[in-house]
Amino acid sequence: MVIVILVTILVPVLLKHVHAGSTKLANTLGSPSDFIPAAPIKRSNLHGINFPDPFFYQSSGTWYAIASNNAAGILNASINSFPQDYGKSNLQIATSTDLINWDLSPQSSTQVLADPGNWSLPGTHTVNNVPPVPKASVWAPDLYQQTTDNNNKTNDLLLYYSAASSTDPSHHCIGVASAPNSDSPSGPFQPTSPTPLICPLSQGGAIDPATFTDTDPSSTLYLIYKIDGNSLGAGGECSNTVPPQRSTPLMLQRLTPDGLSIAEGAAPVQLLDRGPADGPLVEAPTLVRSDGGVYFLFFSSGCTRADDYKIEYATAGAVAGPYVRAAEPLLQTGDFGGLVAPGSVSVVKGGGGMGWVMGFAARVQSVQGGVRELFVTGLEMDGKSAKVVELGAA
């Protein structure tokens, strides 16, 4: 979730969590191109494909993975090695039956979200003769099947995402779009409002939306997100290791049952914030409730351009917390044969006995540069502890 390519440092809207002064990964752009992780981690077949911020969704036996624009966050990008469909769509989408082998839709012909909305920065631009990329810089999609008050499915699938603000392009806001009368993650989705859903620009904006439906009698719907405070930082790694460091809190916001608005009178609740050990930030939250009734908040910490980027989690007995962080990261650089900078998780419970599934991105060297490839594993949550396991074992 960072700078799109090295040659675009002068274009602030293409930056994600990283601005001038950020450090690169220590001694590497990622794992070797022929990297095979140790079990139970599986590397998808999308070798060399930049697929940041993946989100998993299962429908009628098919798995869907949607991700940020494929121009987002490539390290030391090789201008002469961009794929033909570089930056051609705001979001990527792929399908699979086994979570390992994916069919990636062509970016030039598949527009999941052609227009992020009037509130987002329109158009494309070209820098130093690289292919044109969308100025909106859409990141971190999440899907939610809209429900009625009696919890029956409707025909509308909702897409949450963040995009650069037209009024302040250096910061992002969160929007929501719908695919009327469709339950396909391919959409096409259209914004539901001319204004963003969440947009705290004075605090740095908002990114990384993730929905969560609680198990209370009302099946209360929430949106978890990050306030992108490091985008206002004084410099250093991910713009936020030079004092005074900014807060990058993970927030919980109650939504209306239809998922289209903030619930009346519902103020956002802070779940946790970065600490000294997190470096510049915490981000990319996702919330699930385990089979044992414990709330697990998964998130990333560190800087995705550095090898301190990792996946962590915290637990609570109530949706609003308080959350207690686990003593050790769930995944970090060097784990399972040499993962590099794992982060940006999606955690879902699969059907057909699949159990809990976790998708994430990690750095791998490619002809394009250091890309964020798609990886997958099973996940077990026991009490207040989580660990990765073989797919289908949890």
Short mmCIF file of N, CA and C in Angstrom, two decimals, residues 23 42 102 182 302 358:
data_model
loop_
_atom_site.label_atom_id
_atom_site.label_comp_id
_atom_site.label_asym_id
_atom_site.label_seq_id
_atom_site.Cartn_x
_atom_site.Cartn_y
_atom_site.Cartn_z
N THR A 23 12.28 4.49 3.37
CA THR A 23 13.34 3.54 3.09
C THR A 23 12.82 2.37 2.30
N LYS A 42 0.84 -21.00 1.15
CA LYS A 42 0.80 -21.32 -0.27
C LYS A 42 0.95 -20.03 -1.08
N TRP A 102 -5.52 -19.12 -9.82
CA TRP A 102 -6.43 -18.02 -10.07
C TRP A 102 -6.45 -17.64 -11.54
N SER A 182 -27.30 -7.56 -8.68
CA SER A 182 -26.19 -8.46 -9.01
C SER A 182 -25.56 -8.96 -7.73
N GLY A 302 4.28 -1.49 10.84
CA GLY A 302 5.54 -1.23 10.16
C GLY A 302 5.27 -0.47 8.86
N MET A 358 -7.10 -17.30 5.14
CA MET A 358 -6.46 -15.99 5.18
C MET A 358 -5.67 -15.76 3.90
#
